[in-house]
Coordinates of C-alpha atoms in Angstrom, one line a residue:
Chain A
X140 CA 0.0 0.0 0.0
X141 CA 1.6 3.8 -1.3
X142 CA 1.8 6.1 1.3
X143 CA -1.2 8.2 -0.2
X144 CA -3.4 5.8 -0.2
X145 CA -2.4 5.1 3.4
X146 CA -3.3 8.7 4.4
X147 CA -6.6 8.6 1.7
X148 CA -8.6 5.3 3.9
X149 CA -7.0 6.8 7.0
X150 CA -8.7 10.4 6.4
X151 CA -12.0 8.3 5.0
X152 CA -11.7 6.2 8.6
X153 CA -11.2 9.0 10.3
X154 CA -14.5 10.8 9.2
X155 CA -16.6 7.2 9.2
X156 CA -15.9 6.8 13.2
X157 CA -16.1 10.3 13.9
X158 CA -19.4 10.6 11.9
X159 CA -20.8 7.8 13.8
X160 CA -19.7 8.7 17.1
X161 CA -21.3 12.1 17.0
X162 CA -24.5 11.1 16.5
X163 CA -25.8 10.3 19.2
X164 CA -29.1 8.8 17.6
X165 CA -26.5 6.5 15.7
X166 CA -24.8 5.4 19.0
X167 CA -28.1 4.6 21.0
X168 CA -29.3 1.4 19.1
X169 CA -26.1 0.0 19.0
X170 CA -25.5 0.2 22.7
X171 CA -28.8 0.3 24.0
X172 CA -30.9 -2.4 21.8
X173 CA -28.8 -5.3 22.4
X174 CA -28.5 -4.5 26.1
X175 CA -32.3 -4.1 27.2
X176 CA -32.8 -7.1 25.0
X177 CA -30.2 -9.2 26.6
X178 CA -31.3 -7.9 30.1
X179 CA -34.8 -9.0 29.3
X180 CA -34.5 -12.3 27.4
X181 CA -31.9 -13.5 29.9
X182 CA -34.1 -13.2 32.7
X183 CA -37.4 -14.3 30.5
X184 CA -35.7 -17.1 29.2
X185 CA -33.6 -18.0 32.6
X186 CA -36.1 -21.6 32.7
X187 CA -33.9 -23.2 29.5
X188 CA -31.4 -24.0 32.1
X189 CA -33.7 -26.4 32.9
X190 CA -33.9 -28.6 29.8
X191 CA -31.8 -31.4 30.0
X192 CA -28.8 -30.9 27.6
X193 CA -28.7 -27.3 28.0
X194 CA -24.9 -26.2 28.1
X195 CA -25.0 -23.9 30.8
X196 CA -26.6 -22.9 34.3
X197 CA -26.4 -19.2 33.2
X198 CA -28.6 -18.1 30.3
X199 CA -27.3 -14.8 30.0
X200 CA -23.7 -16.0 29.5
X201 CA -25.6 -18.2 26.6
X202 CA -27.8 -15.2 25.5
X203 CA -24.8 -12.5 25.3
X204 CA -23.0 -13.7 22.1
X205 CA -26.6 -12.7 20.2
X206 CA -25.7 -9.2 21.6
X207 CA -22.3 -8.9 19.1
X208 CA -24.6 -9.8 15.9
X209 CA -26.9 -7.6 17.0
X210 CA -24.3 -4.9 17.2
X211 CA -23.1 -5.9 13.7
X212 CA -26.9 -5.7 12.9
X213 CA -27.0 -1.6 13.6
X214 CA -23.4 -1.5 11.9
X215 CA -24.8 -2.3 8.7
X216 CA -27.9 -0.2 9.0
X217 CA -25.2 3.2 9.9
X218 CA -22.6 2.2 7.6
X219 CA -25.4 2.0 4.8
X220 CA -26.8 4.9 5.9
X221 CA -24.1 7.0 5.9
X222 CA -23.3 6.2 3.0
X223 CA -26.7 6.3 1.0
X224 CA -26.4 9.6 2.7
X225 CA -23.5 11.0 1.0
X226 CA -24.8 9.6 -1.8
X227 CA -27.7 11.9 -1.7
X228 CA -26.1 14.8 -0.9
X229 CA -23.5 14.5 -3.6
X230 CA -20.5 14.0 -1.0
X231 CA -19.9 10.5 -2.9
X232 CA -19.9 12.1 -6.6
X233 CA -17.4 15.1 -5.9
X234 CA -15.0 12.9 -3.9
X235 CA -15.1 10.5 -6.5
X236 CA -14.1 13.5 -9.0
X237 CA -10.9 14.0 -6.8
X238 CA -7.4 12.4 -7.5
X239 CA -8.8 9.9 -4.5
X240 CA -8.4 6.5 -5.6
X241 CA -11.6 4.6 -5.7
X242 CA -10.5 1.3 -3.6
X243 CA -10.3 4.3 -0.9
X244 CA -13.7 5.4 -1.1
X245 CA -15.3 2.3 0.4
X246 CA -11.8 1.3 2.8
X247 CA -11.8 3.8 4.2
X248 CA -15.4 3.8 5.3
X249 CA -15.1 -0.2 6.3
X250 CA -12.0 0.5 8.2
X251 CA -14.0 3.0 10.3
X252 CA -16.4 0.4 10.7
X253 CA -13.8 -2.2 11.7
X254 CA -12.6 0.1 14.3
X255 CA -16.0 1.0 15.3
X256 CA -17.0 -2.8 15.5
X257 CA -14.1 -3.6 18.1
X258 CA -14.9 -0.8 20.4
X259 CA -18.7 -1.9 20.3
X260 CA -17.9 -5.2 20.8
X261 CA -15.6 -4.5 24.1
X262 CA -18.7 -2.8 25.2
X263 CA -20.7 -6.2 25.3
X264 CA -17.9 -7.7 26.8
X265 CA -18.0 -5.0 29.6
X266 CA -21.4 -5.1 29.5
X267 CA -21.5 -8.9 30.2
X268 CA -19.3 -8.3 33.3
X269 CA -22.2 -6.2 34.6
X270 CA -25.5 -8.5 34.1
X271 CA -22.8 -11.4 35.2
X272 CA -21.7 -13.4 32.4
X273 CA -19.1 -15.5 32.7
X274 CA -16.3 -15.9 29.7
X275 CA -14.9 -19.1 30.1
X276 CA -12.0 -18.2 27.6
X277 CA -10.5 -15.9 29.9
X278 CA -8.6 -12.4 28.8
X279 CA -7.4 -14.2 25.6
X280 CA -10.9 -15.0 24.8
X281 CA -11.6 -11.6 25.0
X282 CA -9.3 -10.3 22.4
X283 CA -10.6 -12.7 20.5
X284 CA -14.4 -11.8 21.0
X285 CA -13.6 -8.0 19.8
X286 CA -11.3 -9.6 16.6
X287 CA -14.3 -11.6 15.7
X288 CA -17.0 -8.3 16.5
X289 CA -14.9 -6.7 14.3
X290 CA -14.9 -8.4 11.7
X291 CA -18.9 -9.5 11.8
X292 CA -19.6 -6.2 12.1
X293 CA -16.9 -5.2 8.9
X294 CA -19.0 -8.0 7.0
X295 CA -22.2 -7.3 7.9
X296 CA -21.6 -3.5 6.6
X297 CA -20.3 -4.4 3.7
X298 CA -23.2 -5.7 2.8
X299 CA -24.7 -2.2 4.0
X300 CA -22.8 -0.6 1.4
X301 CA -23.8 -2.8 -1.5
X302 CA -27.4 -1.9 -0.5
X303 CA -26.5 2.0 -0.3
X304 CA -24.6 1.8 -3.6
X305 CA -27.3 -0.2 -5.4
X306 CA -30.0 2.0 -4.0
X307 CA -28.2 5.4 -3.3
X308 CA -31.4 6.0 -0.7
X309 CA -31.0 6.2 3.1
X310 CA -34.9 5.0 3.7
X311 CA -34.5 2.2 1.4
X312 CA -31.4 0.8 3.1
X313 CA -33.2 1.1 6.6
X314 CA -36.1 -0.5 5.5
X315 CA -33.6 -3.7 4.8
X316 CA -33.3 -3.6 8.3
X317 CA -36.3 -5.9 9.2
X318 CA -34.7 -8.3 6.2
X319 CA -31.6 -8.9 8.0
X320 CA -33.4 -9.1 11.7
X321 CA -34.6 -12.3 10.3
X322 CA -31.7 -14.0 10.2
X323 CA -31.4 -13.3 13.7
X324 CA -34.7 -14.6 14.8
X325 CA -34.0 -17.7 12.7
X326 CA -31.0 -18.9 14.2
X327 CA -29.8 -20.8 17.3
X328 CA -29.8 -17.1 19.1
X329 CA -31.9 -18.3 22.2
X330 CA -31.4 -22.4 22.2
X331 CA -28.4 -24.3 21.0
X332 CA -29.4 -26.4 17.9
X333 CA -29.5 -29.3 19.7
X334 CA -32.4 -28.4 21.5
X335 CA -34.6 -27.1 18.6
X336 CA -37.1 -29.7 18.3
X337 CA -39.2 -28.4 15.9
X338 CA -38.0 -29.9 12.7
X339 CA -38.4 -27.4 9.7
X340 CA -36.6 -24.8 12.4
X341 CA -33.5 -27.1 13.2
X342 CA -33.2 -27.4 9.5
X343 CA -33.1 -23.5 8.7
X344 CA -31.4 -22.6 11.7
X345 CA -28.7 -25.4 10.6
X346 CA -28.8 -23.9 7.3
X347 CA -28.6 -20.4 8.9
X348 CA -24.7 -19.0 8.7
X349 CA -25.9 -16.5 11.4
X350 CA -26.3 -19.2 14.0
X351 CA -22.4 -20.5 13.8
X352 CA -21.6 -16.9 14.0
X353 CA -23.4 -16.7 17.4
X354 CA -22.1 -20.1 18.2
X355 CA -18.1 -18.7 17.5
X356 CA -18.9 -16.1 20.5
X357 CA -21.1 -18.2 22.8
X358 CA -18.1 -20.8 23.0
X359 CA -15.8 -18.6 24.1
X360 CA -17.9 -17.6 27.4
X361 CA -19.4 -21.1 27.9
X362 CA -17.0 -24.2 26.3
X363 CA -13.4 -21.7 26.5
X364 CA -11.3 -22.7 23.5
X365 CA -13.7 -24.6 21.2
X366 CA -11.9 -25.2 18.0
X367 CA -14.5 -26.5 16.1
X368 CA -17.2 -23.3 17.1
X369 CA -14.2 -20.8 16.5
X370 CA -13.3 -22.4 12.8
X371 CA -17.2 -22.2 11.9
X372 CA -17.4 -18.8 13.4
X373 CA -14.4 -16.9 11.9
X374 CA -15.2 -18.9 8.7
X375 CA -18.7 -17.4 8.3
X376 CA -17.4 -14.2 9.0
X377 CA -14.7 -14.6 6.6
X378 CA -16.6 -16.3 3.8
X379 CA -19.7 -13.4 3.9
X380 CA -16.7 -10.8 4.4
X381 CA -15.3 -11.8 0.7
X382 CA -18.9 -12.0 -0.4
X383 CA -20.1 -8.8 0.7
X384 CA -16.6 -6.8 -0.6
X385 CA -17.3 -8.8 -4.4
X386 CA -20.9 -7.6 -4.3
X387 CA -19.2 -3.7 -3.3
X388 CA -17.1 -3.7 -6.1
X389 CA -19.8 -4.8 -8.3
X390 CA -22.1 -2.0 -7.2
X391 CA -19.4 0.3 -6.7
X392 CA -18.7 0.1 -10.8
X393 CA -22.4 0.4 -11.0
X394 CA -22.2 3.8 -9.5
X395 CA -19.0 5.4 -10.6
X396 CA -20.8 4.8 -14.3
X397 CA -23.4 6.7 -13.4
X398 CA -21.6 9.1 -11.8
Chain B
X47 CA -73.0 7.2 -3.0
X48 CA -73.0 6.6 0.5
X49 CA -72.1 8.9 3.3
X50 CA -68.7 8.2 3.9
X51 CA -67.9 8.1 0.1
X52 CA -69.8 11.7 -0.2
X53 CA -67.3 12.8 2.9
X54 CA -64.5 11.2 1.1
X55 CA -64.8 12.4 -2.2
X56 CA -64.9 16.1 -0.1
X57 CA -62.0 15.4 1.9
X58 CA -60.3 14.5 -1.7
X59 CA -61.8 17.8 -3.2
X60 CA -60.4 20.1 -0.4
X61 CA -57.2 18.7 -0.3
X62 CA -56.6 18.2 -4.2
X63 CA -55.2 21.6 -5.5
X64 CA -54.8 20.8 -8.9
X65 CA -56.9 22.8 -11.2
X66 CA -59.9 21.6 -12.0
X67 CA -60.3 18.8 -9.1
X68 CA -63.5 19.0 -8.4
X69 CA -63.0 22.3 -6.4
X70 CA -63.7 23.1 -2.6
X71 CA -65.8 21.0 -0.3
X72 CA -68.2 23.9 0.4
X73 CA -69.0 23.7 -2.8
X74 CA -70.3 20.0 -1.9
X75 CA -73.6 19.0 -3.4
X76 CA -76.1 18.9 -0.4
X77 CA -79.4 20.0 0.1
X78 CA -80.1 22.9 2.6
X79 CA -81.7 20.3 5.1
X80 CA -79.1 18.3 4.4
X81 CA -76.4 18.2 6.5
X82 CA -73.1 17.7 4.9
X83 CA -71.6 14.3 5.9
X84 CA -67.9 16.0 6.4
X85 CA -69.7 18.0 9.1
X86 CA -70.5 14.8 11.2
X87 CA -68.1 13.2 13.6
X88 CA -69.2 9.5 11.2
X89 CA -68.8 11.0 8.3
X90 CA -65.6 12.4 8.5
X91 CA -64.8 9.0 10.5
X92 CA -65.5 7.2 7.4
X93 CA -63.5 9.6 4.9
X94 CA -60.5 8.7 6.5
X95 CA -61.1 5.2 7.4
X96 CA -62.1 4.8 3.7
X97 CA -58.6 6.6 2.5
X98 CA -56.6 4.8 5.1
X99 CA -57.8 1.3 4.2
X100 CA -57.3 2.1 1.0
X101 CA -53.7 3.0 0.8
X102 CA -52.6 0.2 3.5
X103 CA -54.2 -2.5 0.9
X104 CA -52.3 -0.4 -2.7
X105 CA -48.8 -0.4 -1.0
X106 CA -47.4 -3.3 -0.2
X107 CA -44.4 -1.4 1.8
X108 CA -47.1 -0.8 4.2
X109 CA -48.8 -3.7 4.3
X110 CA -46.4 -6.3 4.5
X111 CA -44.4 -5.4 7.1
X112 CA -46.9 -5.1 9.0
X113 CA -47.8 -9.0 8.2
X114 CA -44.6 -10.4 8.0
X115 CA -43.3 -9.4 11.8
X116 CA -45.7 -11.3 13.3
X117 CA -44.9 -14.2 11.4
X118 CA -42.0 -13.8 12.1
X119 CA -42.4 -13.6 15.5
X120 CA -44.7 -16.6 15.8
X121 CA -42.2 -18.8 13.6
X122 CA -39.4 -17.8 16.0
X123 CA -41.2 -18.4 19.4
X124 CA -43.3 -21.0 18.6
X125 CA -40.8 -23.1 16.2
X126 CA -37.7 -22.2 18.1
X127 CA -38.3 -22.3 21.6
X128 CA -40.9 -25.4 21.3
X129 CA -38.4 -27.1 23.6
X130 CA -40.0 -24.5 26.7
X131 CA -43.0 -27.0 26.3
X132 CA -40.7 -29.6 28.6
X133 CA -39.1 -27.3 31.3
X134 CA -40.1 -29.0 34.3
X135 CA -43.4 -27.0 36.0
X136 CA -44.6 -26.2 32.4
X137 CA -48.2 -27.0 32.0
X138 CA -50.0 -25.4 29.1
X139 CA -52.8 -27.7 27.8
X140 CA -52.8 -26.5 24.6
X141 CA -49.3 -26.7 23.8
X142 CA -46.5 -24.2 23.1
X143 CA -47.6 -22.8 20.0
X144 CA -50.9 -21.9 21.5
X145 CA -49.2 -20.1 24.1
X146 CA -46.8 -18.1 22.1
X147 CA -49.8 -17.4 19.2
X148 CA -52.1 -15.5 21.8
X149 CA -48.5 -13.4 22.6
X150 CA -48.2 -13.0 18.9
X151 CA -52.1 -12.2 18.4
X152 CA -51.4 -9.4 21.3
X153 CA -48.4 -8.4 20.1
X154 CA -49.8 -7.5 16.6
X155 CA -53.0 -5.9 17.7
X156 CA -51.0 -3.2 19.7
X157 CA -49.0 -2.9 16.3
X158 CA -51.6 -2.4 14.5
X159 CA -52.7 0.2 16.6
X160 CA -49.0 1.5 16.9
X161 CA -48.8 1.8 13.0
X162 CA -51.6 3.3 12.6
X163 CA -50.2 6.2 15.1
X164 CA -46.9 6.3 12.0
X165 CA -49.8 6.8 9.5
X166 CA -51.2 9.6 11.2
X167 CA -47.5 11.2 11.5
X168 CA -46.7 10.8 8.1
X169 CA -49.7 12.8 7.4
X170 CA -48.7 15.7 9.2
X171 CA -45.0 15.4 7.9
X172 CA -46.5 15.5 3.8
X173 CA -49.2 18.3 5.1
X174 CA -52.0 16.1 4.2
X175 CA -52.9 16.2 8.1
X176 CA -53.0 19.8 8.4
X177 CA -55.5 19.8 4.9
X178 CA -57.9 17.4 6.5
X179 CA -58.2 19.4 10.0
X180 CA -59.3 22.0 7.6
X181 CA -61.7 20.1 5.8
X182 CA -63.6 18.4 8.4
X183 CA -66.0 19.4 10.0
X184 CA -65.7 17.6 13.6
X185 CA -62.3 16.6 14.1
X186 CA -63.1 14.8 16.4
X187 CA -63.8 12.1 13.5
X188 CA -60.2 12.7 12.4
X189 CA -58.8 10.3 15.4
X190 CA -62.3 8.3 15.1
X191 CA -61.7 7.4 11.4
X192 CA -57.7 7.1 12.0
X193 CA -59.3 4.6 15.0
X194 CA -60.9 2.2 12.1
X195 CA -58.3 2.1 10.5
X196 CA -56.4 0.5 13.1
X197 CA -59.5 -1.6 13.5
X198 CA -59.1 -2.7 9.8
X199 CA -55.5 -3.0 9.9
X200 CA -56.0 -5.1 12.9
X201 CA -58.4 -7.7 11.2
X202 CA -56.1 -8.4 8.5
X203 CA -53.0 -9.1 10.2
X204 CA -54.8 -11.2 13.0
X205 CA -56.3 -13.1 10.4
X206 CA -53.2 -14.2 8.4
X207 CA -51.6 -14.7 11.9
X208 CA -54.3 -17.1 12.7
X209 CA -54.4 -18.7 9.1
X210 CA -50.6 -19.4 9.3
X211 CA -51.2 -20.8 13.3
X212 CA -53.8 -23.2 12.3
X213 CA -51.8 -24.6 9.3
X214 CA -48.9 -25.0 11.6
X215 CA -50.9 -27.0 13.6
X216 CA -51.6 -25.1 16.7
X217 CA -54.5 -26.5 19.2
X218 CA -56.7 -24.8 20.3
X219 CA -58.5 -26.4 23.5
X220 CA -61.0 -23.5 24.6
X221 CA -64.6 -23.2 22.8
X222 CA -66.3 -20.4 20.4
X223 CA -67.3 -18.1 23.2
X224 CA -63.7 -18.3 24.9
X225 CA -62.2 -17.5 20.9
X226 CA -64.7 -14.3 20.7
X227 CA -63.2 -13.5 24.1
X228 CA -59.9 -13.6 22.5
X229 CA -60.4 -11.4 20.1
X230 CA -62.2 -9.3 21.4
X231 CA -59.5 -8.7 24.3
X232 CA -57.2 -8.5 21.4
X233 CA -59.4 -5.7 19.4
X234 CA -59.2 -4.0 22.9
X235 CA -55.8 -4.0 22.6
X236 CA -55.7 -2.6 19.1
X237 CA -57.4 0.9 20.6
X238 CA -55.2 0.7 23.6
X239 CA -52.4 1.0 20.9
X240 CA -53.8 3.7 19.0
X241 CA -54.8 5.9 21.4
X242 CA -51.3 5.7 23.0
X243 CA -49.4 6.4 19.4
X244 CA -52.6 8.7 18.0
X245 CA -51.7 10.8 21.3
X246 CA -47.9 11.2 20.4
X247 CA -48.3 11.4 16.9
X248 CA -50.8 14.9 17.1
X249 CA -48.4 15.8 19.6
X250 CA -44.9 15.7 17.6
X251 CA -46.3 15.7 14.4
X252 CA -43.1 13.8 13.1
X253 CA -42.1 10.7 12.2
X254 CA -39.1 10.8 14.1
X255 CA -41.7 10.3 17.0
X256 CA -42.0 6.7 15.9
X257 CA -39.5 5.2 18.6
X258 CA -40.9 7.3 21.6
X259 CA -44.7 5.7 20.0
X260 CA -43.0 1.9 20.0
X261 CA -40.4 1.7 22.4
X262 CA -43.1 1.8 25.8
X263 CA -45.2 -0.6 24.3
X264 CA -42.4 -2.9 23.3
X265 CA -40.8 -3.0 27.1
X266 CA -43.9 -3.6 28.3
X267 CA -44.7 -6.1 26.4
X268 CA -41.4 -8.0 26.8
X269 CA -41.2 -7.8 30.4
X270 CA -44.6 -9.7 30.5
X271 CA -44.1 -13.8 31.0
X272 CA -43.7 -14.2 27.1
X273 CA -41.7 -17.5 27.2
X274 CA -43.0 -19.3 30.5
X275 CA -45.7 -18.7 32.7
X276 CA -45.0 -15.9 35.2
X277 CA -44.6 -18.8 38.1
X278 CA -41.7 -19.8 35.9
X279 CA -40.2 -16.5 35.9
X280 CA -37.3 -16.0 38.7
X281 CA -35.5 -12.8 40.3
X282 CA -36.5 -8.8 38.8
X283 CA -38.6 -9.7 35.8
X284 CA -40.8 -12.0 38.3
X285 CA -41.4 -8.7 40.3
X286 CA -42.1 -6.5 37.3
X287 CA -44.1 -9.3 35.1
X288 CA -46.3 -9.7 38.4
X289 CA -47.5 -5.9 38.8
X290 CA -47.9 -5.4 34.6
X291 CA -50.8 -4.9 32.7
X292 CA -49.4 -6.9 29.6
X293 CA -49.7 -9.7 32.0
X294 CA -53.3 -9.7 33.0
X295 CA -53.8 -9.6 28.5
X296 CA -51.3 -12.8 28.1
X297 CA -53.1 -14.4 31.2
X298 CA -56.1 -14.0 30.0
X299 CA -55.7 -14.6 26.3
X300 CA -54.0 -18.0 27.2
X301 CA -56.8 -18.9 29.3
X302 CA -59.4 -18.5 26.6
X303 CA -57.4 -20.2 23.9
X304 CA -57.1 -23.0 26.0
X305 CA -60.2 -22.8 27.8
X306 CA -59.1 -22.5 31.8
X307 CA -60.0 -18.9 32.2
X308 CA -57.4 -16.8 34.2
X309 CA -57.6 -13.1 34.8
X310 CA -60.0 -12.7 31.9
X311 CA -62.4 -10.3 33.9
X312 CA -59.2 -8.0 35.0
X313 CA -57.6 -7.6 31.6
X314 CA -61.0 -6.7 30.1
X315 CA -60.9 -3.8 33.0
X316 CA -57.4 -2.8 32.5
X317 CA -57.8 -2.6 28.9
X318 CA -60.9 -0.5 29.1
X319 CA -59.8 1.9 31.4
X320 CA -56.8 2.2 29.5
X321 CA -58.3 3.0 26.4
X322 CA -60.6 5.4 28.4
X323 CA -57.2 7.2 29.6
X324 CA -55.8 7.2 26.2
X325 CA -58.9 8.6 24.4
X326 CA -58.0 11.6 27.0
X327 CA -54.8 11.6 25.6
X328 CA -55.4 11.7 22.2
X329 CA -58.2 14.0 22.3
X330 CA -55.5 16.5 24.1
X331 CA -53.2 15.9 21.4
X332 CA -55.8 16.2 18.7
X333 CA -55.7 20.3 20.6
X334 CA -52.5 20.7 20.9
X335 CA -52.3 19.9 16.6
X336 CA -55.1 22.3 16.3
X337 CA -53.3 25.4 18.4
X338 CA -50.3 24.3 16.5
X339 CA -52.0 25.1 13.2

């Protein structure tokens, strides 16, 4: 990487996490959603310790990883949005008539997401000393917890930006937000697989890449180092990271044309 | 034509400016012993129920978000935490997904309600609101007809929701009179939501209201016993759950889909006098939107 385009994604960065962290409207969902939910479902839900085969005594140290996607949930909905948002007010067009070069356009807003993503992320994990979750993993596990929000929540936006680019309309990218809440609900976010007895719901949360997501985090604070869990996790990350950056060049192209 | 399409065509007419429209609703055709129908409270009621159906059945961006969280909802609770069923002390005689479809069932009748309160801000936000306080002639029929649509709103959902329960297979133990009790309880709960979001909507005028309209409801729907009975609910939520309206309605639904009654008579109350305080509230706000011009 050239110097300039070192300083261009920095300077891009730079203004992402800035824009983000000024907005205090921005800010609120991300810290406050996943908590009250947490708080709530980890009390309502405190009787699936019960079930036999249920890996834990403590549902909120179960419940917590569904906090981290649901972090990386509101990352894609901002990222998007700040970027449909530029788009609308012609930001996007005249930097892209600057000597910028155009891989910097889009790094440098998902590297202020990245950075954004691991400070969000050690918030749960702060957060989860509070309510009194329990990470099994230890310190290490919770480097690796913010290294893994981070880069959830750089794939989830990326994703974010291909709908921003594609649409170039703020309200159109939050109204994908109910889209993506699906995968959520559809996943093993409130019992492990094992325990999903309805048939056609094992099978689509099996099917679902968002639960082995939640499953990389939850092994961390329940099983410690689970091998197995962490591949799956960082894999699904990885794998819809490379998806969601092909998709942004695609749309990116799309754009500059029109531009 | 009848009255509420003679109202709506006004309505139309007064707030169409194009040239040629059909020109201004005094110039309505009525007779001088007839009264207008914009100038009664049923009239104007129907006007804007009529309109509001309308456009909630052409646009599908309203519409189906409005059917697919539910779903959603019921898909996720009742498919996904069917395992609840077994947790030692459960006893629900007409299974899980009968107990989370009357949460679902209550969940979407205060949405529709909720919604409706959106529609209502939208209006003022495109100015269509402020045109129709103009136009009508008791505005009291503005929140009345806003009201049916809710009503309406309400009736599709729950119907779908129902549809898709049945075909999954859900039981449901408790006879027709206990089902009427349902949803009736449950069309209750549809004016308990409207009155709340009707009363912030005139109020803000803004759709950036729309958390401060959801965000009560949702808490206090959540930190109800939605996933076990409340005697299965330990520590804080136990004590809140135990002192919350949303409980007496879950009670009280579940007891009439499965036919052991259980705190029907109380949620009926609450829910009346809580639509009694929220007509208060809405009427207020349907003031403050008038001083405000």
């Amino acid at each position: 990487m050239s110097p300039s385009l070192i300083t261009q994604v920095g300077a891009l960065a730079q203004r992402s996490v800035l824009k983000t962290l000024r907005q205090p409207f921005q800010m609120f969902p991300i810290i406050f959603f996943p908590a009250i939910l947490l708080i709530i479902n980890a009390s309502g839900l405190h009787a699936a310790t019960l079930l036999p085969g249920f890996p834990t005594h403590s549902y909120v140290s179960f419940a917590i990883a569904v906090a981290f996607i649901q972090g990386a949930m509101f990352s894609l909905i901002n990222t998007g949005t700040n970027l449909a948002e530029d788009i609308e007010t012609g930001f996007f067009n005249r930097l892209a008539l600057t000597p910028l070069r155009r891989v910097s356009l889009i790094a440098g807003l998902l590297v202020g997401v990245a950075a954004l993503g691991a400070m969000q992320s050690a918030v749960y994990i702060l957060l989860g000393v509070v309510v009194g979750a329990h990470l099994d993993a230890g310190l290490g596990g919770a480097l690796v917890v913010i290294v893994l929000g981070s880069l959830t929540a750089l794939a989830f936006s990326s994703f974010g930006c291909v709908a921003a680019l594609r649409t170039g309309s703020s309200e159109a990218v939050q109204g994908l937000f109910p889209l993506f809440f699906v995968f959520i609900f559809l996943s093993s976010s409130n019992l492990p697989r094992s325990l999903l007895k309805t048939p056609w719901f094992h099978t689509v949360a099996t099917w679902n890449p968002i639960s082995y997501l939640i499953e990389g985090f939850r092994s961390l604070y329940i099983f410690g180092w689970d091998k197995t869990a962490l591949l799956r996790g960082f894999g699904v990350a990885i794998g819809l990271l490379v998806l969601g950056l092909l998709a942004v060049q695609w749309a990116m192209r799309t754009r500059l044309q029109r531009t | 034509m009848g009255n509420a399409h003679k109202a709506a065509a006004n309505v139309n007419a007064a707030t169409d400016t194009t040239p040629g429209a059909g020109g201004s609703p005094l110039s309505s055709p009525t007779t001088p012993h007839e009264q207008p129908p914009r100038s009664t409270i049923w009239g104007v009621a129907g006007a804007i129920a009529w309109r509001g159906v309308h456009t909630y059945v052409r646009r599908p961006e309203l519409s189906i978000p409005s059917l697919v969280f539910p779903l959603i909802f019921l898909a996720s609770f009742a498919g996904g935490l069917s395992a609840l069923g077994s947790v030692p002390g459960f006893d629900f005689p007409a299974g899980y997904t009968a107990f989370q479809f009357v949460f679902v069932l209550l969940q979407a009748s205060m949405f529709s309600g909720l919604f409706t309160g959106f529609t209502i801000a939208f209006d003022f936000e495109s100015g269509f609101a402020r045109r129709l306080m103009l136009a009508a002639g008791n505005r009291r029929g503005v929140a009345l007809g806003y009201a049916l649509v809710a009503l309406t709103r309400a009736t599709i959902t729950l119907t779908v929701v129902t549809g898709v329960a049945l075909l999954a297979g859900m039981q449901i133990t408790g006879d027709g009179v206990d089902m009427f009790g349902l949803y009736g309880l449950a069309a209750l709960l549809v004016l308990v939501g409207f009155g709340w979001a009707a009363g912030v909507a005139f109020r803000f005028r803004t759709i950036q209201a729309g958390p401060l309209m959801q965000t009560p409801v949702f808490l206090i729907l959540f930190l109800a016993p939605v996933f076990v009975p409340l005697p299965l609910l330990r520590g804080w939520i136990h004590a809140v759950a135990s002192v919350n309206p949303a409980t007496a309605f879950l009670d009280s639904g579940r007891g009439l889909i499965s036919g052991v009654h259980n705190h029907t008579a109380l949620a009926y109350v609450c829910a009346v006098a809580l639509i009694c305080v929220f007509t208060l509230w809405t009427l207020r706000g349907l003031r403050a939107a008038e001083r405000a011009g």
